Coordinates of C-alpha atoms and ligand atoms in Angstrom, one line a residue:
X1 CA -19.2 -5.1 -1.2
X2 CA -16.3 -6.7 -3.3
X3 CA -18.2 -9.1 -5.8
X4 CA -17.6 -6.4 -8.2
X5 CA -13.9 -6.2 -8.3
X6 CA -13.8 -10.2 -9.2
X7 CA -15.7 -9.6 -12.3
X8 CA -14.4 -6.8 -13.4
X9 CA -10.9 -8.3 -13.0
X10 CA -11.8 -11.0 -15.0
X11 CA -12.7 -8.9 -17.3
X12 CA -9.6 -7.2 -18.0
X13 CA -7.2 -10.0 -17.7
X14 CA -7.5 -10.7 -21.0
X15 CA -5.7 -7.3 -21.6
X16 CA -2.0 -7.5 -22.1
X17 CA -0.9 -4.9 -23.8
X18 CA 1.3 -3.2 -20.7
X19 CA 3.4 -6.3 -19.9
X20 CA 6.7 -6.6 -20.8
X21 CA 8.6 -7.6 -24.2
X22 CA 8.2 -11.1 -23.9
X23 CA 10.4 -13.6 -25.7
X24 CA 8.9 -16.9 -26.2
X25 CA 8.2 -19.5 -24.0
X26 CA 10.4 -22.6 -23.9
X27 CA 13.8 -21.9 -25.5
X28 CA 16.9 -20.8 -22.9
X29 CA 15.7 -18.7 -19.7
X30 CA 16.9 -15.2 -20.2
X31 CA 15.7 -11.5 -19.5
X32 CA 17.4 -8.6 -20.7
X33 CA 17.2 -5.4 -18.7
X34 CA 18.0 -2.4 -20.1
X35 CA 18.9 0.9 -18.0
X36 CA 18.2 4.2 -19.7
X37 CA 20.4 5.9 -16.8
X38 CA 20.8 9.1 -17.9
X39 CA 16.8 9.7 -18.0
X40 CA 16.6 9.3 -14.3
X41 CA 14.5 12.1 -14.0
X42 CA 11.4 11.3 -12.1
X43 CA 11.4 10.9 -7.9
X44 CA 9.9 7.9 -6.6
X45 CA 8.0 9.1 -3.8
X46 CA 9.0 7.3 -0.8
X47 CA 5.3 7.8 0.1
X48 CA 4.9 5.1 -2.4
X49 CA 5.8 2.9 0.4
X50 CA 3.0 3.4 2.7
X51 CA 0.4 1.0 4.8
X52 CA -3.1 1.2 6.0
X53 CA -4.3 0.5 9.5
X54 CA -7.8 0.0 10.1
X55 CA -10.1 -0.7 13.1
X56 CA -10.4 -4.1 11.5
X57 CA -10.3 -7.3 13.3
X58 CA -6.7 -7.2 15.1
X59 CA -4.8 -4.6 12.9
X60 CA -5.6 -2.1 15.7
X61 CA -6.2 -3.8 18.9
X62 CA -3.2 -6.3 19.4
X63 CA -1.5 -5.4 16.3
X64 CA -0.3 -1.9 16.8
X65 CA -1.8 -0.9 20.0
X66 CA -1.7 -2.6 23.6
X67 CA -2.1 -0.2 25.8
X68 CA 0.0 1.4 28.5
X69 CA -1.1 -1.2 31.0
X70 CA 0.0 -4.0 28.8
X71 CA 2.6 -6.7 30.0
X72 CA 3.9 -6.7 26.4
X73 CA 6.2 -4.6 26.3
X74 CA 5.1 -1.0 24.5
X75 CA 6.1 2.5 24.3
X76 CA 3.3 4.3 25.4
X77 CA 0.7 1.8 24.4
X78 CA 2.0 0.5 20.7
X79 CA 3.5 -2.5 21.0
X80 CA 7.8 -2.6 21.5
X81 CA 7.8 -5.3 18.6
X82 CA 5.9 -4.2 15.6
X83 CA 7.5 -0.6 16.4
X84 CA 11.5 -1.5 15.6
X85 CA 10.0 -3.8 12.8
X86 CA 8.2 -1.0 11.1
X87 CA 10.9 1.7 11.9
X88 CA 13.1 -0.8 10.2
X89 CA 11.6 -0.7 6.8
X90 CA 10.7 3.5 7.2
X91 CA 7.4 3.5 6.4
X92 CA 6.9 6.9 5.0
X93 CA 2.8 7.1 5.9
X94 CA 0.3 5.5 7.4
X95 CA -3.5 5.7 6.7
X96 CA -6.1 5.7 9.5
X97 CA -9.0 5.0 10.4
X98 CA -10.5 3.2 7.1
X99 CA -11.2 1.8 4.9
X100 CA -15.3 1.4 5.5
X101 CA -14.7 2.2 9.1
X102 CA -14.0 5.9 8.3
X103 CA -17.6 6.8 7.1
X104 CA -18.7 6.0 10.6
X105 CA -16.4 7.2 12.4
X106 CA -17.1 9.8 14.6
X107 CA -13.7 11.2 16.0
X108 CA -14.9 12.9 19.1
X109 CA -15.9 9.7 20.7
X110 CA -12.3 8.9 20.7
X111 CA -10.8 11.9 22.3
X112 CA -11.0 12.5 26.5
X113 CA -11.2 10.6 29.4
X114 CA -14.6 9.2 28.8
X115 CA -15.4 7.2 25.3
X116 CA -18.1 6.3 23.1
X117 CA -18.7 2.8 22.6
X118 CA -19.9 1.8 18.8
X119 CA -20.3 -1.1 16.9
X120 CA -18.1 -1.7 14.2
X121 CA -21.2 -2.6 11.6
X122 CA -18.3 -3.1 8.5
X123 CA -16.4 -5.5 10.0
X124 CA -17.8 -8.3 11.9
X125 CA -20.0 -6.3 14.4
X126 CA -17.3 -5.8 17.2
X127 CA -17.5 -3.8 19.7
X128 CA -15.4 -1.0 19.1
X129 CA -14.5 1.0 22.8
X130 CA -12.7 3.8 21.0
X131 CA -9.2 3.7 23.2
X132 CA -7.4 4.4 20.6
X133 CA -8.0 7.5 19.2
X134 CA -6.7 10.6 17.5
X135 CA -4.3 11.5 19.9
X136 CA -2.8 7.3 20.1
X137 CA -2.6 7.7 16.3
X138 CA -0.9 11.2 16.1
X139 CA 1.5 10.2 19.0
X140 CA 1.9 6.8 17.1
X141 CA 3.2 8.3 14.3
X142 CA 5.3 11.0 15.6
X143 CA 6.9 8.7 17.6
X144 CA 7.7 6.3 14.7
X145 CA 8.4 9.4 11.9
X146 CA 6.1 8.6 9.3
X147 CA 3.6 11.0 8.1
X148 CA -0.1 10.1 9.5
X149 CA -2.8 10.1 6.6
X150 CA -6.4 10.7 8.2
X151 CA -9.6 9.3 6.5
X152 CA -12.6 11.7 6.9
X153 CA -15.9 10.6 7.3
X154 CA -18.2 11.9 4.4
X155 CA -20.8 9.4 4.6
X156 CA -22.1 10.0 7.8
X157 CA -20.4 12.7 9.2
X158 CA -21.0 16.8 8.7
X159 CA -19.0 19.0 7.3
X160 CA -18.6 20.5 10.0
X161 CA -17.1 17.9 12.3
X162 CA -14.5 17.2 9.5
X163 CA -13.8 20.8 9.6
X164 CA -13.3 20.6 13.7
X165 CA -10.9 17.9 13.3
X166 CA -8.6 19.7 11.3
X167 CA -9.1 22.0 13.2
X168 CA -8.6 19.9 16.6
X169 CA -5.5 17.9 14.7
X170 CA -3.9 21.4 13.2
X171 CA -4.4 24.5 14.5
X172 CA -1.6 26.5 16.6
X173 CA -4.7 29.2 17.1
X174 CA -6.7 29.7 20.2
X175 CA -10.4 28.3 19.7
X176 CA -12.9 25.5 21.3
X177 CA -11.2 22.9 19.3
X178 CA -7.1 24.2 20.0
X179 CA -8.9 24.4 23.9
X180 CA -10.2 21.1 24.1
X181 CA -6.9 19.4 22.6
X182 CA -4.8 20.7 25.2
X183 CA -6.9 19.8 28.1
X184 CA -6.2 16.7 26.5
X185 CA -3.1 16.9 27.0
X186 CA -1.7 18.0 23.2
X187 CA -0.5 21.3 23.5
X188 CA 1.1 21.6 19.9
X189 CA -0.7 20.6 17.1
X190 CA 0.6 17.5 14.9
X191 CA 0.7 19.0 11.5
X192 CA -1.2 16.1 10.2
X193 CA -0.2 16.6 6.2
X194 CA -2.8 13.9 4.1
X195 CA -6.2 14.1 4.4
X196 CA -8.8 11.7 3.0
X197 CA -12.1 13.4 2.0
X198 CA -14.0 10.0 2.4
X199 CA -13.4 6.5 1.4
X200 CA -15.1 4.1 -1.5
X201 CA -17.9 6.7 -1.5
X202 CA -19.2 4.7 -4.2
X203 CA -20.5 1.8 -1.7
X204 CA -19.6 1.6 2.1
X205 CA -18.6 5.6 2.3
X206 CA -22.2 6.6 1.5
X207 CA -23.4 5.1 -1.8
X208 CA -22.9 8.0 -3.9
X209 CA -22.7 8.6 -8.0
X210 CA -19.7 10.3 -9.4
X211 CA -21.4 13.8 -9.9
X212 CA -22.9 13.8 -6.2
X213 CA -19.7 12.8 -4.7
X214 CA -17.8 15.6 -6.7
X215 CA -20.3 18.1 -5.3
X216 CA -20.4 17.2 -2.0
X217 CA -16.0 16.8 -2.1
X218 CA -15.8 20.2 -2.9
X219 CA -17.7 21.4 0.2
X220 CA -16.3 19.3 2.2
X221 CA -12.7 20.4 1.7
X222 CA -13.4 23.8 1.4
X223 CA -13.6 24.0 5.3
X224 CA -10.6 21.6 5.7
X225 CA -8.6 24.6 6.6
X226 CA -4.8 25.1 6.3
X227 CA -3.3 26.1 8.9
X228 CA -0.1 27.4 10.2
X229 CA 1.2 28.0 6.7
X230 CA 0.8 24.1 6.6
X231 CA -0.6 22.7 2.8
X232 CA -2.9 19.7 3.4
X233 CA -2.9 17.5 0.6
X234 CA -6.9 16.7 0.2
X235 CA -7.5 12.7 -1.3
X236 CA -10.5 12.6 -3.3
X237 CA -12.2 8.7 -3.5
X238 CA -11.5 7.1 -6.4
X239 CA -13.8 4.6 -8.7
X240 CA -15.2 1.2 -7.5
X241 CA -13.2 -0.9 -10.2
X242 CA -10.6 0.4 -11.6
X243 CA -12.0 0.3 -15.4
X244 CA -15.3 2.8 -14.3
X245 CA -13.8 5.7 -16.3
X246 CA -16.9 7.7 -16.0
X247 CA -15.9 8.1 -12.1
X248 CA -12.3 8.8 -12.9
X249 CA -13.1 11.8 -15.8
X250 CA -16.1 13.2 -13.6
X251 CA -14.2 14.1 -10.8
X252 CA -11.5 15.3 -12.6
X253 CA -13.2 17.2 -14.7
X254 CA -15.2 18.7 -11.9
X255 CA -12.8 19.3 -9.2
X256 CA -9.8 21.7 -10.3
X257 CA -6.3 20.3 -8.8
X258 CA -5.9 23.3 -6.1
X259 CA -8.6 21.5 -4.4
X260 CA -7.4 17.7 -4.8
X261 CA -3.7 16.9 -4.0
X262 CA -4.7 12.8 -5.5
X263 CA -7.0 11.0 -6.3
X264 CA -7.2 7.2 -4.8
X265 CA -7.8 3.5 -6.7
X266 CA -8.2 0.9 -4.9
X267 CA -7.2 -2.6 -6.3
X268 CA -7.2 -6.3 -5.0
X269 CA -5.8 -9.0 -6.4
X270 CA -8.6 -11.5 -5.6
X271 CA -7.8 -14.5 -7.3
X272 CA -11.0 -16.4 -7.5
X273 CA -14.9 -15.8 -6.5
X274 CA -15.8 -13.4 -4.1
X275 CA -17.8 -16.5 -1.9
X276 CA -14.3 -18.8 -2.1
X277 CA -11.0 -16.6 -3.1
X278 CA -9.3 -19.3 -2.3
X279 CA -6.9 -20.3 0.8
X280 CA -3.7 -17.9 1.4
X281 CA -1.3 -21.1 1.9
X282 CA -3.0 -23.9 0.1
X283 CA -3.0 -23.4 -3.8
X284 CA -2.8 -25.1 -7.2
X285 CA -0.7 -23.9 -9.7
X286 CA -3.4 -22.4 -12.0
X287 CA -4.5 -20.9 -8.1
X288 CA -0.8 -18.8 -8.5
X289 CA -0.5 -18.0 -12.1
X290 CA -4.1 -16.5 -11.8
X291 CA -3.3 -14.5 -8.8
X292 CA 0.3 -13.4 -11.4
X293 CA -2.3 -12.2 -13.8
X294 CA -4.5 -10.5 -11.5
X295 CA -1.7 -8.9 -9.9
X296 CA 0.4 -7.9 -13.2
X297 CA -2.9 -6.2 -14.5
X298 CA -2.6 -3.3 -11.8
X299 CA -0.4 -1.9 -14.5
X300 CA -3.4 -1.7 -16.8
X301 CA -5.7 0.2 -14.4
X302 CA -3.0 2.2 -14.0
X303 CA -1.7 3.4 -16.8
X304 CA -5.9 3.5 -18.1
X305 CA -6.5 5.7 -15.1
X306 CA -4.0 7.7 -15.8
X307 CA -4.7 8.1 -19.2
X308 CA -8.1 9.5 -18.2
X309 CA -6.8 12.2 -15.7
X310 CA -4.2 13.6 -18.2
X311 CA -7.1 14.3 -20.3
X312 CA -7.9 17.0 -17.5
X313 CA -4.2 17.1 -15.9
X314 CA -1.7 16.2 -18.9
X315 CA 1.0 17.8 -16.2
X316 CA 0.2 15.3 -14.2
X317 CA -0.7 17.5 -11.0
X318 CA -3.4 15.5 -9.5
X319 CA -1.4 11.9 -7.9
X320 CA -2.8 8.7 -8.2
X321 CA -2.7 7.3 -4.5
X322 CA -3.3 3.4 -4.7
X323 CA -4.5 3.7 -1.2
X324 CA -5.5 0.1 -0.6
X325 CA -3.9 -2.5 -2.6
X326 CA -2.6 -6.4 -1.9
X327 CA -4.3 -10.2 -2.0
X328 CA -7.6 -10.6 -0.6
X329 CA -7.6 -14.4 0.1
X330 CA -10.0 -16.5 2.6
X331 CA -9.7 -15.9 5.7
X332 CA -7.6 -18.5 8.2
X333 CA -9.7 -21.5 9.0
X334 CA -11.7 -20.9 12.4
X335 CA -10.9 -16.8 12.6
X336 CA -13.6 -14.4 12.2
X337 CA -14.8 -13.9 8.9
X338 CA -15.4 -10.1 9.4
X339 CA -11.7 -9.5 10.3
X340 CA -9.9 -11.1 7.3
X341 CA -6.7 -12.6 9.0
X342 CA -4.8 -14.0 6.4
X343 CA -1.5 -16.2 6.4
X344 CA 1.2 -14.7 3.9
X345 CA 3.6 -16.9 1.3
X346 CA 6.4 -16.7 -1.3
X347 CA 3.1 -15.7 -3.4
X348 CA 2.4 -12.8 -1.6
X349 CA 6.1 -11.4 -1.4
X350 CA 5.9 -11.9 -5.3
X351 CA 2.6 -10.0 -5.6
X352 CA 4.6 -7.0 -3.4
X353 CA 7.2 -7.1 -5.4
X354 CA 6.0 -7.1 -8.7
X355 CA 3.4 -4.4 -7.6
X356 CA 6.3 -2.2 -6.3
X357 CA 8.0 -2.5 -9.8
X358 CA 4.9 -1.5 -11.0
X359 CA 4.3 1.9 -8.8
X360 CA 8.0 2.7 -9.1
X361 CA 7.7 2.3 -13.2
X362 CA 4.8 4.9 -13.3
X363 CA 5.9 7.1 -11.0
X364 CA 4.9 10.6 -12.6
X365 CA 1.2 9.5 -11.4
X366 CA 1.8 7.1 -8.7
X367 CA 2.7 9.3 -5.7
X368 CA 1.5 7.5 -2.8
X369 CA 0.2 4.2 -1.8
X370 CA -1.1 1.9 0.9
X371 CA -0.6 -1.5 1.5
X372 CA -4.1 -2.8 2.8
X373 CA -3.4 -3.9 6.1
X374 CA 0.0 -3.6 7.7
X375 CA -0.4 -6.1 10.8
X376 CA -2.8 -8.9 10.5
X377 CA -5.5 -7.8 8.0
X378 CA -4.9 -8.6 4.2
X379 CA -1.6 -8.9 3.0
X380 CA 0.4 -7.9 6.1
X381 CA 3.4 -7.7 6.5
X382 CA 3.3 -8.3 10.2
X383 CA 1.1 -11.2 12.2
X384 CA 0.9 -11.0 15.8
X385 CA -0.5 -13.8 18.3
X386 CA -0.5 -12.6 22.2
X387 CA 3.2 -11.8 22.7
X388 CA 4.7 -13.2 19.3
X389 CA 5.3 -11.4 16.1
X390 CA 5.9 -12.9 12.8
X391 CA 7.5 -10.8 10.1
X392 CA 5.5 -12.2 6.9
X393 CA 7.8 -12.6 3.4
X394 CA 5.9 -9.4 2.0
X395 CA 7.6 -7.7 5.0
X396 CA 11.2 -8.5 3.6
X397 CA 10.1 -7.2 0.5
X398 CA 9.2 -3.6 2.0
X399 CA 12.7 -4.0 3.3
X400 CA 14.6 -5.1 0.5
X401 CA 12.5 -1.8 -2.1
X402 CA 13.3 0.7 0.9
X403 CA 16.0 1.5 -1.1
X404 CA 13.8 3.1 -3.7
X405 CA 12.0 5.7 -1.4
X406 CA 12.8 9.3 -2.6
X407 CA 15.5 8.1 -5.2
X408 CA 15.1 8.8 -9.2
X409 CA 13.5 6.4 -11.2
X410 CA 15.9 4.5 -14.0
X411 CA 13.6 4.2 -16.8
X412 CA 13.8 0.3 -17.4
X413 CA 13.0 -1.9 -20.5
X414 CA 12.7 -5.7 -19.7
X415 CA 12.7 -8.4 -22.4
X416 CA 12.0 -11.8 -20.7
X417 CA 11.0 -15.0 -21.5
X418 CA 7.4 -16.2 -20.7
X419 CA 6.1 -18.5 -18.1
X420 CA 2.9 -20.8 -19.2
X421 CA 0.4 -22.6 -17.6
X422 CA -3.1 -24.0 -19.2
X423 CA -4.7 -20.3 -20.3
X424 CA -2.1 -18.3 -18.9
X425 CA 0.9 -16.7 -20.4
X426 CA 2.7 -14.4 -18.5
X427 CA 6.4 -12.6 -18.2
X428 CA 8.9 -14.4 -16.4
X429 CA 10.8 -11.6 -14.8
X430 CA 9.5 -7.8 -13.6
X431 CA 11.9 -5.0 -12.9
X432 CA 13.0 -1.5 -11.4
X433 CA 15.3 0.9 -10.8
X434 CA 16.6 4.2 -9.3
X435 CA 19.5 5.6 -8.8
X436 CA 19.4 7.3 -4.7
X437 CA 20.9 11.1 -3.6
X438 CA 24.5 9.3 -3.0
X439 CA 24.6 7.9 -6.3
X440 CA 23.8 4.9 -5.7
X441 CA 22.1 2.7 -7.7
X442 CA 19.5 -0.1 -7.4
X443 CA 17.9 -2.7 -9.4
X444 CA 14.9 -4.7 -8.2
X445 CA 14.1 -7.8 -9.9
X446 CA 11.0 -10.6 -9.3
X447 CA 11.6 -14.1 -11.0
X448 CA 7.6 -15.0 -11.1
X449 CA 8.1 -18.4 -12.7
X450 CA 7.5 -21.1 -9.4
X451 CA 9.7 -23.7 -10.7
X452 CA 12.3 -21.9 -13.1
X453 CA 15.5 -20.7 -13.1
X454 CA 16.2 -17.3 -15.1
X455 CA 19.5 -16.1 -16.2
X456 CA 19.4 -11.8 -16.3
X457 CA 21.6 -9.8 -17.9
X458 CA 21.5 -5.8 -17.5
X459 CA 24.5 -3.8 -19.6
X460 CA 25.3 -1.3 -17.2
X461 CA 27.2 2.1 -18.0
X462 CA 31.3 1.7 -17.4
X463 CA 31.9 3.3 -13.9
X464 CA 29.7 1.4 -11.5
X465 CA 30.4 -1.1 -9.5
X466 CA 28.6 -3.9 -7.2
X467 CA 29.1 -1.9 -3.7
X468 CA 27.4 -4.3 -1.2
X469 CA 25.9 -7.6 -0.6
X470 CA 23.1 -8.0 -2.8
X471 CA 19.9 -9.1 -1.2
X472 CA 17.5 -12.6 -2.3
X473 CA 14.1 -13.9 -0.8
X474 CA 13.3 -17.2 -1.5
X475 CA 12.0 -20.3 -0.4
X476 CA 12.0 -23.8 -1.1
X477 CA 8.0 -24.1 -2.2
X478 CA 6.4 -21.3 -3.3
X479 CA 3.8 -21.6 -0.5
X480 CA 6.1 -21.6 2.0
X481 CA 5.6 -18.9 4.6
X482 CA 6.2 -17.8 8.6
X483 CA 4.6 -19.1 11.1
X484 CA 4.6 -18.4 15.1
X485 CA 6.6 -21.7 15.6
X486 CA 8.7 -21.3 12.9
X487 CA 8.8 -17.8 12.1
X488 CA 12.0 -17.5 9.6
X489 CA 11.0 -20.3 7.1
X490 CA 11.2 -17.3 4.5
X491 CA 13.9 -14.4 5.3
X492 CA 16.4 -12.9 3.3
X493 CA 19.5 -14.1 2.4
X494 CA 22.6 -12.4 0.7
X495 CA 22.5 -12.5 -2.9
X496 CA 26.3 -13.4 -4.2
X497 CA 25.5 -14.6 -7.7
X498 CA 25.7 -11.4 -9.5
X499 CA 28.7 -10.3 -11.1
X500 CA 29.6 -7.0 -13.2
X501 CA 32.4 -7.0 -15.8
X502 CA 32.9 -4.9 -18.6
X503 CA 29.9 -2.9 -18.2
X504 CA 27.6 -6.3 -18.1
X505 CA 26.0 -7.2 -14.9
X506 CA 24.7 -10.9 -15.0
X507 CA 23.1 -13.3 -12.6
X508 CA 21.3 -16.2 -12.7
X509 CA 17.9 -15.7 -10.6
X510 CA 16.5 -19.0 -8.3
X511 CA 12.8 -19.7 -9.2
X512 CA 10.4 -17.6 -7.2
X513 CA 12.7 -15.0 -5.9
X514 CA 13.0 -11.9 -5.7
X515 CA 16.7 -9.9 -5.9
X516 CA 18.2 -6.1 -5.0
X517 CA 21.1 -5.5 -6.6
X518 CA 23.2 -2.0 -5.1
X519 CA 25.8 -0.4 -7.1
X520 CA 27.7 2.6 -7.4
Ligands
LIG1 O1 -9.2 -3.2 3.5 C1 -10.5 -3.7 3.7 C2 -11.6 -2.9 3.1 O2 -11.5 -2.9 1.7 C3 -11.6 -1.4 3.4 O3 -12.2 -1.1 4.6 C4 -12.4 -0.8 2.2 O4 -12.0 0.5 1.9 C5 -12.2 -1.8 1.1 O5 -13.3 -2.2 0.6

């Protein structure tokens, strides 16, 4: 199912032209920043900073959910633990129930007192009992404040049980479905506000081409009611790499943008072939500075994506929702290969980081996003194992970028010196920034070289100031990571290098690390 994006990777990494200025190679260490603060025109949508569950391996089962019954501890079924660590870094959404799992999904078996077994054919042939359902989802997310984002199932579904889950999830009027919610036990409805109208429906969400999909996406939604005075924001499926433009410019040409809120692209970084991608934890150097590139490039897809819808939406109407995006590694020696349990380094947090840069840069398209999976699956940024969590270093990322949700992009110009190794050639440091409601401002920086130091400097307009202790993740190797024995080999640390005088804020960044800098 993923072959593709390997080779098509590969065949865009030799594009550069998006990266930064880069100044060359070996002579002193430096990166310039420059802030154009009085363009900070653009909100970065905190929705930016949104994860992906799936009924995958454990992201559901033992990851969020437990159960009532459970004797670790929960509040009403999702686990105490992940809870406070998620509420800690406000996640703003949270995607359900695919991924591949969505297109055969059939939501009814997982409502009532009596459930449909099925087998989970995507994802290692599991046994899926259906416990957790809509109404564990819904109540999930009210209860942790972020906004659910439902997957509908196209491929296998009708349109008119999409329509009945709306329905069922939305509606305040009286009717079968508003009926059969209350009995159980959900007498208002949740106001669910995204809506996916089917996922990869290029392969595992029903095979389709671009111009079926596009026909069959507009009936769909049109019975994907609004209700309540309530505006769901429909997701149409996006291309299968993100460098099929024909995909891309035939939905957009053939769906107009009251019908599609965004548009999803899905990217991986998937450093090797799809039969070895390589170990999360043990890797060469060439192994990192490949997964750099791979990674880096997601600002080529973008901004070539986006080139293609403004053909059809120069106003830039229609979002870009990077839906599912991380490092797709090997799975953990002796785990299931169908449920794609992955340890999580230095590498990864740099990957998060980076990307993050990336999505608050371009902005103006990039409205939402999903980091694929958020416990256990993927990139996580939270492992579990029986009663132990481990927060993984792309978790302190999500916390240190928080700072960025809903706040006005600072358009940002970095010249940096280059990192090199064998065929690669790639820009030392990656930035952002935003300036928040309060005034405050933030700069995010990633130092990608492993082994280098880099000294940054940022001119910074005459009234701010540093306001608080500034925030650093890094660790001693760059495939250091958390483990359930030693679970805070990588945390953050305050960050008291920087300093800001005459309008020049300077610092010198460790290798590998990644820096917030707050000032008002
Ligand atoms: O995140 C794992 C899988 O990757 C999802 O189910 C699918 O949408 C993608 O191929």
């Amino acid at each position: 199912m993923r072959k593709i994006y390997t080779i098509a990777l590969c065949a865009i990494l030799g594009i550069t032209d998006i990266q930064a200025k880069t100044k060359s190679t070996d002579d002193a260490r430096t990166a310039t920043i420059t802030l154009q603060e009085s363009r900070a025109e653009t909100t970065i949508s905190r929705h930016i900073y949104g994860h992906f569950s799936e009924h995958l391996g454990h992201c559901i089962y033992d990851g969020l959910w437990v159960g009532k019954d459970s004797e670790i501890p929960n509040i009403d079924g999702v686990r105490k633990d992940v809870f406070d660590a998620l509420k800690q870094i406000r996640i703003p959404n949270l995607r359900w129930p695919g991924g591949c799992f969505a297109d055969e999904y059939h939501w009814m078996d997982g409502i009532g007192q009596k459930r449909a077994k099925m087998v989970n054919t995507n994802w290692g042939y599991a046994t899926e009992d259906n416990s957790f359902g809509t109404h564990e989802f819904l109540n999930m997310c009210e209860l942790l404040g972020t906004e659910p984002y439902v997957c509908g199932n196209v491929g296998s579904g009708t349109v008119e049980e999409m329509s009945k889950w709306v329905e069922y999830m939305n509606s305040p009027n009286e009717s079968p479905m508003t009926e059969l919610r209350k009995q159980n036990g959900r007498e208002e409805p949740w106001k669910v506000t995204f809506f996916a109208v089917g996922n990869e429906s290029y392969g595992c969400g029903g095979n389709f081409t671009a111009e079926d999909y596009a026909t069959a996406y507009r009936r769909y939604q049109t019975f994907c009611r609004n209700y309540n005075g309530g505006y769901l924001k429909k997701i149409a499926s996006g291309p299968s790499v993100p460098e099929d433009y024909h995909w891309t410019e035939t939905i957009m040409s053939r769906i107009p943008a009251d019908m599609m809120w965004g548009l999803s692209l899905h990217y991986y970084t998937i450093p090797g072939p799809w039969e070895h991608k390589g170990s999360a934890t043990e890797f060469t150097r060439d192994d990192f500075f490949r997964t750099m590139a791979y990674a880096l490039n997601i600002e080529n897809a973008i901004v070539k994506q986006d080139s293609v819808m403004s053909i059809y939406d120069p106003e830039k109407r229609v979002a870009m929702v990077v839906d599912e995006w991380g490092t797709w590694f090997d799975v953990e020696p002796g785990t299931n290969p169908g449920f794609l349990y992955q340890q999580n380094t230095m590498r990864d947090a740099l990957v998060a980081a980076l990307t993050l840069n990336i999505f608050n840069n371009h902005a103006d398209r990039v409205r939402m996003a999903n980091l694929a999976q958020v416990v256990n699956v993927l990139q996580s940024v939270i492992l579990t194992n029986g009663s132990q969590i481990v927060l993984t270093p792309t978790y302190h990322v999500f916390d240190m970028y928080k700072v960025h949700q809903d706040a006005h992009l600072i358009p940002t110009t970095v010249e940096t010196a280059t990192i090199t190794d064998g065929e690669w050639t790639l820009p030392q440091v990656n930035a952002s920034a935003s300036v928040d409601a309060n005034g405050r401002m933030h700069l995010t920086i990633a130092n990608l070289s492993p082994d280098k130091e880099c000294q940054v400097s940022c001119p910074i307009s005459s009234d701010y100031k540093i306001i608080s202790q500034s925030q650093l993740l890094t660790a001693k190797n760059i495939a250091d990571h958390n483990t359930f024995e030693s679970p805070n080999n990588v945390h953050l640390s305050t960050f008291d290098k920087a300093t800001l005088k005459k309008g020049a804020l300077t610092f010198k960044m460790p290798a590998k690390s990644v820096v917030m800098i707050e000032m008002k």
